């Protein structure tokens, strides 16, 4: 029996004595036949328990969860102190019509002339078409949704027939998409588009309900046991704005992975480097946006699953405050770490989609007491003054703990440029107990995942999961009720530390991921892989957003020496989406000239 550790109360932690410790995850990297054999062994009752226990001890999880006295009481879902409304924002009516919120958000965007971009007058380097570009093209009769949809269908067919398979969508019905496009085209012909989002093509991650498609969650069987009867709340809100849904996007099976590997349907490839992963678990949504096939997508984020692929694919991904969007109608609707969030090629497009989908459920409104939703007024001159007053917190030792200094150097350069251009103040901070935070998150998401999966596993569907999901299940089954309680006590501690940090700064800045897109091992395509070393680097900076429910956004800032995208993450106060959107917009503008065209990019609007 190891010596029992007694933690001091969170408010008594001496930050000056905190030393940053690099976290090394100790677990084997396995693919192919050896991986399959390993899964069989860890699923064996006695030997499996011994191996899982040894891995947990090696990674200091057992001592923390079972041999440590934590003085704080448990926090079973994020609890936030009351927050003041941010400066320079416009409040949105979450009980009003989604299309009305989108109209308000549209008026908050900076001045922009789509006509000059359409004619090629203002294009210095590669740029994505914005939602406003599509709307201009439709209104000016330069294109129609029905014309654009044919370009999209031809590309998706091309991807579906690749060998080995690398589908962007798991469920795709060309006739359904044509029908939606025809209805939108007719509305434009009659001069009655529903909103700026009318005729905009959006992909929905395969764990979010979108009629008439099944929600498979990247599995081969979920649709057999769970029927989709109506749209998820977020999808319904987008549909009322005239959005065209192109289908259910590929994903890492049940969201239980960070690479986007899917051995059931084929693994989506990174548009910037097809031999590399997109990141996960929202792999298809990020790849579809990055390749130009749709303006936006909805993903889910329980452990960086929106931000990681957005960073690796060079697009923008917003993780909202827990409870800001209603996650009803998704496979993760009962969790305490997940949200549904938008992925788009630009910050303004993320802002428009966010405005449509936001709205707290009645249950969360009672328990979380959210601040009113808002968007930053980017059209005002005093927006720059608001920007200059923001204080940015950086924990340098953590910030620099990356696989390649290309990442930290690029993020550092952008922050320096931001300070120089807009006067943002950089503040050195300390984020204590990072290992405790990642452990508490793993136990929380793992226990919640298992709680939802147990009925299916009891019916024999667990054996139909992919090998990497089965590895996760074996680990999650080793967590006890007391481990879960300990994790929730840690959640309260970590929340206290972060609320103290937010008394000094407005936003915490980090790289989004600790590495750029990893290479796909050919042996991993058929049966998947387990590589906790890669997972550790990909998840290094994203956990606070999920365990604590904080809003966070990944914005592309440049590329490493191999030409792979690098993302910068901005973590905001509870309900502080407007501040991080404002900051992300300024960063995007500073980095606009360095934008590179992905290897796999399709101009479906002007082809």
Coordinates of C-alpha atoms in Angstrom, one line a residue:
X1 CA 0.0 0.0 0.0
X2 CA 1.4 3.4 -1.0
X3 CA 1.6 6.3 1.3
X4 CA -1.6 8.2 1.4
X5 CA -1.5 11.7 -0.1
X6 CA -3.5 14.5 1.5
X7 CA -4.3 17.5 -0.8
X8 CA -4.5 21.0 0.7
X9 CA -7.7 22.9 0.0
X10 CA -7.7 24.5 -3.5
X11 CA -7.6 28.0 -2.0
X12 CA -4.5 27.1 0.0
X13 CA -2.4 25.9 -3.0
X14 CA 0.8 27.9 -3.2
X15 CA 1.1 28.8 -6.9
X16 CA 4.7 30.0 -6.5
X17 CA 5.6 26.5 -5.6
X18 CA 3.9 24.8 -8.6
X19 CA 6.3 23.2 -11.0
X20 CA 5.2 22.2 -14.4
X21 CA 5.6 18.5 -15.1
X22 CA 5.6 17.1 -18.6
X23 CA 2.9 14.5 -18.8
X24 CA 4.1 11.3 -20.4
X25 CA 1.4 8.8 -21.1
X26 CA 2.7 5.3 -20.7
X27 CA 0.8 2.8 -22.9
X28 CA 1.8 0.7 -26.0
X29 CA 1.2 1.8 -29.6
X30 CA -0.4 -1.1 -31.3
X31 CA -1.9 -1.8 -34.7
X32 CA -2.8 -4.9 -36.8
X33 CA -2.7 -8.5 -35.4
X34 CA -0.9 -7.5 -32.2
X35 CA -3.5 -4.9 -31.5
X36 CA -6.4 -7.4 -31.9
X37 CA -4.6 -9.9 -29.7
X38 CA -4.1 -7.1 -27.0
X39 CA -7.8 -6.3 -27.1
X40 CA -8.7 -10.0 -26.5
X41 CA -6.3 -10.1 -23.5
X42 CA -7.5 -6.9 -21.9
X43 CA -11.1 -8.2 -22.2
X44 CA -10.2 -11.4 -20.4
X45 CA -11.6 -11.3 -16.8
X46 CA -8.4 -11.8 -14.7
X47 CA -5.4 -11.1 -17.0
X48 CA -7.2 -8.1 -18.5
X49 CA -7.8 -6.5 -15.1
X50 CA -4.2 -7.0 -14.2
X51 CA -2.9 -5.3 -17.4
X52 CA -5.4 -2.3 -17.1
X53 CA -4.5 -1.9 -13.4
X54 CA -0.8 -1.9 -14.3
X55 CA -1.3 0.8 -17.0
X56 CA -3.3 3.0 -14.5
X57 CA -0.6 2.7 -11.9
X58 CA 2.1 3.6 -14.4
X59 CA 0.2 6.7 -15.3
X60 CA -0.3 7.7 -11.6
X61 CA -4.1 7.4 -11.8
X62 CA -4.6 4.8 -9.1
X63 CA -2.8 6.8 -6.4
X64 CA -4.7 10.0 -7.3
X65 CA -8.2 8.4 -7.4
X66 CA -7.9 5.8 -4.6
X67 CA -5.1 6.8 -2.3
X68 CA -5.6 10.6 -2.1
X69 CA -7.7 12.6 0.3
X70 CA -9.4 15.4 -1.7
X71 CA -10.9 18.1 0.6
X72 CA -13.5 19.5 -1.9
X73 CA -17.0 18.1 -2.3
X74 CA -18.0 16.7 -5.7
X75 CA -19.2 18.8 -8.6
X76 CA -21.3 16.5 -10.9
X77 CA -21.7 19.0 -13.7
X78 CA -20.2 22.5 -14.3
X79 CA -21.2 25.1 -11.8
X80 CA -20.4 28.7 -12.6
X81 CA -20.3 31.9 -10.4
X82 CA -22.5 34.7 -11.9
X83 CA -20.9 36.4 -14.8
X84 CA -21.1 40.0 -16.0
X85 CA -22.1 40.7 -19.6
X86 CA -19.1 41.3 -21.9
X87 CA -18.4 44.7 -23.3
X88 CA -19.2 45.7 -26.9
X89 CA -21.8 42.9 -27.5
X90 CA -25.3 42.6 -28.9
X91 CA -27.6 40.3 -26.8
X92 CA -29.5 37.6 -28.7
X93 CA -33.0 36.4 -27.9
X94 CA -32.6 32.7 -27.2
X95 CA -36.4 32.2 -27.1
X96 CA -36.9 34.0 -30.4
X97 CA -36.6 32.6 -34.0
X98 CA -33.2 31.3 -35.0
X99 CA -33.5 33.3 -38.3
X100 CA -34.0 36.5 -36.3
X101 CA -30.9 35.8 -34.2
X102 CA -28.9 35.2 -37.4
X103 CA -30.1 38.5 -38.9
X104 CA -28.9 40.3 -35.7
X105 CA -25.5 38.6 -35.9
X106 CA -25.2 39.5 -39.6
X107 CA -25.5 43.2 -38.7
X108 CA -22.6 42.8 -36.2
X109 CA -20.2 41.6 -38.9
X110 CA -17.6 44.0 -40.4
X111 CA -18.2 45.8 -43.7
X112 CA -17.6 43.4 -46.6
X113 CA -18.1 43.6 -50.4
X114 CA -18.8 40.1 -51.8
X115 CA -18.9 41.5 -55.4
X116 CA -15.2 42.5 -55.3
X117 CA -14.2 39.0 -54.1
X118 CA -16.4 37.3 -56.7
X119 CA -14.7 39.4 -59.4
X120 CA -11.3 38.5 -58.0
X121 CA -10.3 42.1 -57.1
X122 CA -9.5 41.6 -53.5
X123 CA -7.9 38.1 -53.4
X124 CA -4.3 38.3 -52.3
X125 CA -3.9 34.6 -51.5
X126 CA -6.1 31.6 -51.0
X127 CA -9.3 32.3 -49.2
X128 CA -12.5 30.3 -48.5
X129 CA -15.9 31.4 -49.8
X130 CA -17.8 32.9 -46.9
X131 CA -21.5 32.4 -46.2
X132 CA -22.0 36.0 -47.4
X133 CA -20.3 35.1 -50.7
X134 CA -22.8 32.3 -51.3
X135 CA -25.7 34.5 -50.4
X136 CA -24.5 37.2 -52.8
X137 CA -24.1 34.7 -55.6
X138 CA -27.6 33.3 -55.1
X139 CA -29.2 36.8 -54.8
X140 CA -27.3 38.0 -57.9
X141 CA -28.3 34.9 -59.9
X142 CA -24.6 34.0 -60.4
X143 CA -25.3 30.6 -59.0
X144 CA -28.1 28.6 -57.5
X145 CA -28.2 26.0 -54.7
X146 CA -29.3 23.5 -57.3
X147 CA -26.2 24.2 -59.4
X148 CA -23.9 24.0 -56.5
X149 CA -25.4 20.7 -55.2
X150 CA -24.4 18.9 -58.4
X151 CA -20.7 19.9 -57.9
X152 CA -20.9 18.6 -54.3
X153 CA -22.5 15.3 -55.3
X154 CA -19.9 14.6 -57.9
X155 CA -17.0 15.2 -55.4
X156 CA -18.6 13.0 -52.7
X157 CA -19.1 10.2 -55.2
X158 CA -15.5 10.5 -56.1
X159 CA -14.4 10.1 -52.5
X160 CA -16.8 7.2 -51.8
X161 CA -15.2 5.2 -54.6
X162 CA -11.6 5.7 -53.5
X163 CA -9.5 2.7 -52.5
X164 CA -8.9 2.3 -49.7
X165 CA -12.3 3.9 -48.8
X166 CA -12.1 7.4 -47.2
X167 CA -15.7 8.6 -47.1
X168 CA -16.4 12.1 -45.9
X169 CA -20.0 11.1 -45.2
X170 CA -21.4 7.9 -43.6
X171 CA -25.0 8.5 -44.8
X172 CA -25.6 10.4 -48.0
X173 CA -28.8 10.6 -50.1
X174 CA -28.2 12.6 -53.3
X175 CA -32.0 12.9 -54.1
X176 CA -32.7 14.3 -50.6
X177 CA -30.0 16.9 -51.0
X178 CA -31.2 17.8 -54.5
X179 CA -34.7 18.2 -53.1
X180 CA -33.5 20.6 -50.4
X181 CA -31.5 22.6 -52.9
X182 CA -34.5 22.8 -55.3
X183 CA -36.7 24.2 -52.5
X184 CA -34.0 26.8 -51.6
X185 CA -33.5 27.7 -55.3
X186 CA -37.3 28.3 -55.6
X187 CA -37.2 30.6 -52.6
X188 CA -34.5 32.7 -54.2
X189 CA -36.4 32.8 -57.5
X190 CA -39.4 34.1 -55.6
X191 CA -37.3 36.6 -53.6
X192 CA -38.1 35.0 -50.2
X193 CA -34.9 33.4 -48.8
X194 CA -35.5 32.4 -45.1
X195 CA -32.2 33.9 -43.9
X196 CA -28.5 34.5 -44.9
X197 CA -28.1 30.8 -44.2
X198 CA -30.7 29.8 -46.9
X199 CA -29.0 27.6 -49.5
X200 CA -25.9 27.1 -47.4
X201 CA -24.6 23.6 -47.3
X202 CA -23.9 22.1 -43.8
X203 CA -22.8 18.6 -42.7
X204 CA -24.0 17.0 -39.5
X205 CA -21.7 14.7 -37.5
X206 CA -23.0 11.1 -37.3
X207 CA -23.9 11.3 -33.6
X208 CA -26.4 14.2 -34.1
X209 CA -29.9 13.4 -35.3
X210 CA -30.8 14.8 -38.7
X211 CA -33.9 13.4 -40.5
X212 CA -34.3 11.3 -42.6
X213 CA -30.8 9.9 -41.8
X214 CA -30.0 7.3 -39.2
X215 CA -27.5 8.2 -36.4
X216 CA -24.9 5.5 -36.4
X217 CA -22.3 7.3 -34.4
X218 CA -19.7 5.8 -36.7
X219 CA -20.7 2.2 -35.6
X220 CA -22.1 -0.6 -37.8
X221 CA -25.1 -1.1 -35.5
X222 CA -26.4 1.9 -33.5
X223 CA -29.1 2.6 -36.1
X224 CA -30.5 -0.9 -35.4
X225 CA -31.2 -0.1 -31.7
X226 CA -32.0 3.6 -31.8
X227 CA -34.5 5.2 -34.2
X228 CA -34.3 8.8 -35.4
X229 CA -37.7 10.3 -35.2
X230 CA -37.0 14.0 -35.5
X231 CA -34.1 16.4 -35.9
X232 CA -31.8 17.3 -33.0
X233 CA -32.7 20.7 -31.5
X234 CA -29.7 22.3 -33.1
X235 CA -30.4 20.8 -36.5
X236 CA -34.1 21.9 -36.3
X237 CA -32.9 25.5 -35.6
X238 CA -30.7 25.4 -38.7
X239 CA -33.4 23.9 -40.8
X240 CA -35.7 26.8 -40.0
X241 CA -33.0 29.1 -41.5
X242 CA -33.1 27.3 -44.8
X243 CA -29.8 25.4 -44.4
X244 CA -29.3 22.4 -46.8
X245 CA -28.0 19.3 -45.0
X246 CA -25.7 17.2 -47.1
X247 CA -25.7 14.2 -44.9
X248 CA -24.1 12.5 -41.8
X249 CA -20.4 13.1 -41.6
X250 CA -17.8 10.5 -40.8
X251 CA -16.4 10.3 -37.3
X252 CA -14.2 8.3 -34.9
X253 CA -16.5 5.5 -33.6
X254 CA -18.8 6.9 -30.9
X255 CA -16.4 9.8 -30.4
X256 CA -13.9 7.7 -28.5
X257 CA -10.8 8.8 -30.3
X258 CA -8.8 11.8 -31.2
X259 CA -7.4 10.8 -34.7
X260 CA -10.6 10.2 -36.7
X261 CA -9.7 6.6 -37.6
X262 CA -12.8 4.6 -38.5
X263 CA -12.2 1.0 -39.5
X264 CA -16.0 0.5 -40.1
X265 CA -16.4 2.8 -43.0
X266 CA -13.0 4.1 -43.9
X267 CA -10.9 6.9 -42.4
X268 CA -11.4 10.4 -43.6
X269 CA -8.1 12.0 -44.8
X270 CA -6.7 15.4 -44.0
X271 CA -7.3 17.8 -47.0
X272 CA -3.9 19.3 -46.5
X273 CA -2.0 16.0 -46.5
X274 CA -4.1 12.9 -47.4
X275 CA -1.6 10.5 -45.8
X276 CA -2.4 12.1 -42.5
X277 CA -5.2 12.1 -40.0
X278 CA -7.8 14.8 -39.8
X279 CA -8.0 14.6 -36.0
X280 CA -11.2 13.5 -34.2
X281 CA -13.7 12.7 -33.3
X282 CA -15.4 15.2 -35.7
X283 CA -13.2 14.1 -38.6
X284 CA -15.7 14.3 -41.4
X285 CA -17.1 17.7 -40.4
X286 CA -13.7 19.3 -40.3
X287 CA -12.5 17.6 -43.6
X288 CA -15.7 18.6 -45.4
X289 CA -15.3 22.3 -44.4
X290 CA -11.6 22.4 -45.1
X291 CA -12.0 20.9 -48.6
X292 CA -14.6 23.5 -49.5
X293 CA -17.5 21.2 -49.9
X294 CA -19.7 22.9 -47.3
X295 CA -19.6 26.2 -45.5
X296 CA -20.1 24.8 -42.0
X297 CA -20.7 21.6 -40.1
X298 CA -21.9 20.6 -36.6
X299 CA -19.7 18.5 -34.5
X300 CA -19.7 17.3 -30.9
X301 CA -16.9 18.1 -28.4
X302 CA -16.5 16.0 -25.3
X303 CA -12.7 16.0 -25.3
X304 CA -11.6 18.4 -28.0
X305 CA -13.6 16.7 -30.7
X306 CA -14.5 19.9 -32.5
X307 CA -11.3 21.8 -31.8
X308 CA -8.7 19.1 -32.5
X309 CA -9.8 18.3 -36.1
X310 CA -10.4 22.1 -36.8
X311 CA -6.8 22.8 -35.8
X312 CA -5.4 19.9 -37.8
X313 CA -7.4 20.8 -40.9
X314 CA -6.9 24.5 -40.7
X315 CA -10.4 25.7 -40.0
X316 CA -12.3 27.3 -37.1
X317 CA -14.0 25.3 -34.4
X318 CA -16.1 26.6 -31.5
X319 CA -16.7 24.7 -28.3
X320 CA -19.5 26.6 -26.5
X321 CA -20.0 26.9 -22.8
X322 CA -21.6 23.7 -21.4
X323 CA -25.4 24.2 -21.7
X324 CA -25.2 27.2 -24.1
X325 CA -26.5 24.9 -26.9
X326 CA -29.2 22.3 -26.4
X327 CA -27.7 18.9 -27.1
X328 CA -31.1 17.1 -27.2
X329 CA -31.3 14.6 -30.0
X330 CA -27.6 13.6 -30.0
X331 CA -25.9 10.4 -28.8
X332 CA -24.2 12.4 -26.1
X333 CA -27.2 14.3 -24.7
X334 CA -26.9 12.9 -21.2
X335 CA -23.2 13.8 -20.7
X336 CA -21.7 16.6 -18.6
X337 CA -18.6 17.3 -20.7
X338 CA -20.1 17.4 -24.2
X339 CA -21.5 20.2 -26.4
X340 CA -22.6 20.5 -30.0
X341 CA -20.6 23.2 -31.7
X342 CA -20.0 24.7 -35.2
X343 CA -17.0 24.2 -37.5
X344 CA -16.6 26.6 -40.4
X345 CA -13.8 28.0 -42.6
X346 CA -14.0 31.5 -41.1
X347 CA -14.8 33.1 -37.7
X348 CA -17.8 35.0 -39.0
X349 CA -19.4 31.9 -40.4
X350 CA -18.9 30.2 -37.1
X351 CA -20.6 33.2 -35.5
X352 CA -23.6 33.0 -37.9
X353 CA -24.1 29.3 -37.3
X354 CA -23.6 29.7 -33.5
X355 CA -26.3 32.4 -33.5
X356 CA -28.8 30.0 -35.1
X357 CA -28.1 27.0 -32.9
X358 CA -27.7 28.6 -29.4
X359 CA -30.4 28.3 -26.8
X360 CA -30.1 26.6 -23.4
X361 CA -32.5 23.7 -22.6
X362 CA -35.1 24.4 -19.9
X363 CA -33.4 22.0 -17.4
X364 CA -30.0 23.6 -17.9
X365 CA -31.5 27.1 -17.7
X366 CA -32.7 26.3 -14.2
X367 CA -29.5 24.6 -12.9
X368 CA -26.8 26.7 -14.8
X369 CA -28.4 30.1 -14.7
X370 CA -26.7 31.2 -18.0
X371 CA -25.8 34.8 -18.8
X372 CA -27.8 36.1 -21.9
X373 CA -26.3 34.9 -25.1
X374 CA -24.6 37.5 -27.2
X375 CA -22.2 38.1 -30.2
X376 CA -19.5 40.7 -30.5
X377 CA -20.4 43.8 -32.4
X378 CA -17.5 43.7 -34.9
X379 CA -18.9 46.5 -37.1
X380 CA -18.4 49.2 -34.4
X381 CA -15.2 51.3 -34.4
X382 CA -15.0 50.9 -30.7
X383 CA -14.6 47.1 -31.2
X384 CA -10.9 47.8 -31.5
X385 CA -10.9 49.5 -28.1
X386 CA -12.8 46.5 -26.5
X387 CA -10.2 44.2 -28.1
X388 CA -7.3 46.3 -26.7
X389 CA -8.6 46.0 -23.2
X390 CA -8.6 42.2 -23.2
X391 CA -6.0 40.5 -20.9
X392 CA -4.6 37.2 -22.2
X393 CA -3.3 34.6 -19.8
X394 CA -0.4 32.4 -20.8
X395 CA 1.2 29.6 -18.8
X396 CA 4.5 29.5 -20.7
X397 CA 5.8 26.1 -19.5
X398 CA 2.6 24.5 -20.6
X399 CA 2.3 26.5 -23.8
X400 CA 5.7 25.4 -24.9
X401 CA 5.2 21.7 -24.1
X402 CA 4.6 20.7 -27.7
X403 CA 6.0 18.0 -30.1
X404 CA 7.5 20.6 -32.4
X405 CA 8.6 24.1 -31.5
X406 CA 7.0 25.1 -34.9
X407 CA 3.7 25.1 -33.0
X408 CA 4.7 27.2 -30.0
X409 CA 6.8 29.6 -32.1
X410 CA 4.0 30.2 -34.5
X411 CA 1.4 30.7 -31.8
X412 CA 3.8 33.0 -29.9
X413 CA 4.5 35.1 -33.0
X414 CA 0.8 35.6 -33.6
X415 CA 0.2 36.6 -29.9
X416 CA 3.0 39.1 -30.2
X417 CA 1.5 40.6 -33.3
X418 CA -1.9 40.7 -31.6
X419 CA -0.4 42.7 -28.7
X420 CA 1.5 45.0 -31.0
X421 CA -1.4 45.7 -33.3
X422 CA -4.3 45.8 -30.8
X423 CA -2.7 46.4 -27.5
X424 CA -3.9 43.2 -25.8
X425 CA -2.0 42.7 -22.5
X426 CA -0.2 39.3 -22.0
X427 CA -0.3 38.1 -18.4
X428 CA 1.9 35.1 -17.2
X429 CA -0.4 32.7 -15.3
X430 CA 0.0 29.3 -13.6
X431 CA -2.6 26.5 -14.2
X432 CA -2.1 24.0 -11.3
X433 CA -3.0 20.3 -11.2
X434 CA -3.0 19.6 -15.0
X435 CA -2.5 15.9 -14.4
X436 CA -5.4 15.9 -12.0
X437 CA -7.5 17.7 -14.6
X438 CA -6.9 15.2 -17.3
X439 CA -7.5 12.2 -15.0
X440 CA -10.8 13.7 -13.8
X441 CA -11.9 14.3 -17.4
X442 CA -11.0 10.7 -18.4
X443 CA -12.9 9.2 -15.5
X444 CA -15.9 11.5 -16.2
X445 CA -16.2 11.0 -19.9
X446 CA -15.4 7.3 -19.6
X447 CA -18.0 6.7 -16.9
X448 CA -20.7 8.6 -18.7
X449 CA -19.9 6.8 -22.0
X450 CA -20.2 3.5 -20.3
X451 CA -23.4 4.5 -18.6
X452 CA -25.0 5.1 -22.0
X453 CA -23.4 2.0 -23.6
X454 CA -24.1 -0.6 -20.9
X455 CA -27.6 -1.6 -22.1
X456 CA -26.2 -2.2 -25.6
X457 CA -23.2 -4.1 -24.2
X458 CA -25.5 -6.3 -22.2
X459 CA -27.3 -7.2 -25.4
X460 CA -24.1 -8.2 -27.1
X461 CA -23.4 -5.1 -29.2
X462 CA -20.1 -4.4 -27.4
X463 CA -18.4 -7.1 -29.4
X464 CA -19.4 -5.2 -32.6
X465 CA -17.4 -2.2 -31.5
X466 CA -14.1 -1.4 -33.2
X467 CA -10.9 -2.6 -31.5
X468 CA -9.9 0.8 -30.2
X469 CA -13.4 1.4 -28.8
X470 CA -13.2 -2.0 -27.0
X471 CA -9.9 -0.9 -25.5
X472 CA -11.5 2.2 -24.2
X473 CA -14.4 0.2 -22.8
X474 CA -12.0 -2.2 -21.0
X475 CA -10.3 0.9 -19.3
X476 CA -13.6 2.5 -18.4
X477 CA -15.0 -0.7 -16.9
X478 CA -12.1 -0.5 -14.4
X479 CA -13.4 2.8 -12.9
X480 CA -15.3 2.3 -9.7
X481 CA -18.0 4.5 -8.1
X482 CA -15.4 5.9 -5.7
X483 CA -13.2 6.8 -8.7
X484 CA -16.1 8.8 -10.2
X485 CA -16.7 10.6 -7.0
X486 CA -13.0 11.4 -6.7
X487 CA -13.0 12.8 -10.2
X488 CA -16.0 15.1 -9.4
X489 CA -14.1 16.4 -6.3
X490 CA -11.2 17.2 -8.6
X491 CA -13.6 18.9 -10.9
X492 CA -14.5 21.3 -8.1
X493 CA -10.9 22.0 -7.3
X494 CA -9.9 22.7 -10.9
X495 CA -13.0 24.9 -11.4
X496 CA -11.8 27.0 -8.4
X497 CA -8.3 27.4 -9.9
X498 CA -9.7 28.5 -13.2
X499 CA -12.2 31.0 -11.7
X500 CA -9.2 32.5 -9.8
X501 CA -7.3 32.8 -13.0
X502 CA -10.2 34.6 -14.7
X503 CA -10.1 37.2 -12.0
X504 CA -6.7 38.3 -13.5
X505 CA -7.3 37.6 -17.2
X506 CA -10.2 37.5 -19.7
X507 CA -8.9 34.7 -22.0
X508 CA -6.4 31.8 -21.5
X509 CA -4.3 31.2 -24.7
X510 CA -2.7 27.9 -25.7
X511 CA -1.9 26.1 -28.9
X512 CA -4.9 24.0 -29.7
X513 CA -2.9 20.8 -30.1
X514 CA 0.6 19.7 -29.0
X515 CA 1.3 18.3 -32.5
X516 CA 0.2 18.8 -36.1
X517 CA -1.6 16.1 -38.1
X518 CA -0.1 12.6 -37.5
X519 CA 0.6 10.2 -40.3
X520 CA -1.9 7.4 -40.7
X521 CA -0.1 4.0 -40.2
X522 CA -1.3 1.8 -43.1
X523 CA -1.7 -1.1 -40.6
X524 CA -4.3 1.0 -38.7
X525 CA -6.7 1.4 -41.6
X526 CA -8.3 -2.1 -41.3
X527 CA -8.5 -2.6 -37.6
X528 CA -7.7 0.8 -36.0
X529 CA -4.9 1.4 -33.5
X530 CA -4.2 2.5 -30.0
X531 CA -1.6 5.3 -29.6
X532 CA -2.0 7.1 -26.3
X533 CA 1.2 9.1 -27.0
X534 CA -0.5 10.8 -30.0
X535 CA -3.7 11.2 -28.0
X536 CA -1.8 12.9 -25.2
X537 CA -0.3 15.5 -27.6
X538 CA -3.6 16.1 -29.3
X539 CA -5.6 16.5 -26.1
X540 CA -2.9 18.4 -24.1
X541 CA -4.6 21.8 -24.1
X542 CA -8.3 21.0 -24.6
X543 CA -9.4 19.4 -21.4
X544 CA -10.5 22.5 -19.4
X545 CA -13.1 23.3 -21.9
X546 CA -14.8 20.0 -21.3
X547 CA -14.3 19.1 -17.7
X548 CA -15.2 22.7 -16.6
X549 CA -17.6 23.5 -19.5
X550 CA -15.7 26.6 -20.5
X551 CA -16.1 28.1 -24.0
X552 CA -13.1 27.7 -26.3
X553 CA -12.3 28.3 -30.0
X554 CA -9.5 27.0 -32.3
X555 CA -8.5 29.5 -35.0
X556 CA -5.9 28.7 -37.7
X557 CA -2.7 30.8 -37.4
X558 CA -0.2 29.2 -39.9
X559 CA 1.7 26.1 -40.8
X560 CA 4.6 24.0 -39.6
X561 CA 7.7 23.3 -41.8
X562 CA 5.8 20.4 -43.4
X563 CA 2.9 22.7 -44.4
X564 CA 0.5 21.3 -41.8
X565 CA -2.0 23.7 -40.2
X566 CA -1.4 25.0 -36.7
X567 CA -4.3 26.2 -34.5
X568 CA -4.3 28.7 -31.6
X569 CA -6.9 28.0 -28.8
X570 CA -8.7 30.7 -26.8
X571 CA -10.4 29.6 -23.6
X572 CA -13.0 32.1 -22.2
X573 CA -14.9 32.7 -19.0
X574 CA -18.2 30.9 -18.6
X575 CA -20.7 32.2 -21.1
X576 CA -17.9 34.3 -22.7
X577 CA -18.3 33.3 -26.3
X578 CA -18.3 36.9 -27.5
X579 CA -14.9 37.6 -26.2
X580 CA -13.2 34.6 -27.8
X581 CA -15.1 35.2 -31.1
X582 CA -13.9 38.9 -31.1
X583 CA -10.3 37.8 -30.4
X584 CA -10.5 35.0 -33.0
X585 CA -11.7 37.4 -35.6
X586 CA -8.8 39.8 -35.0
X587 CA -6.3 36.9 -35.1
X588 CA -7.9 35.6 -38.3
X589 CA -7.4 39.0 -40.0
X590 CA -3.7 39.1 -38.9
X591 CA -3.1 35.7 -40.4
X592 CA -5.2 36.0 -43.6
X593 CA -2.2 36.5 -46.0
X594 CA -0.6 33.2 -45.0
X595 CA -3.6 31.1 -45.8
X596 CA -2.7 28.1 -48.1
X597 CA -5.0 26.2 -50.4
X598 CA -5.5 22.6 -49.2
X599 CA -4.2 19.8 -51.5
X600 CA -7.8 18.5 -51.7
X601 CA -9.9 21.7 -52.2
X602 CA -13.0 22.0 -54.4
X603 CA -14.5 25.3 -55.5
X604 CA -18.1 24.2 -55.6
X605 CA -19.5 27.7 -55.9
X606 CA -17.5 29.0 -58.8
X607 CA -16.4 25.8 -60.5

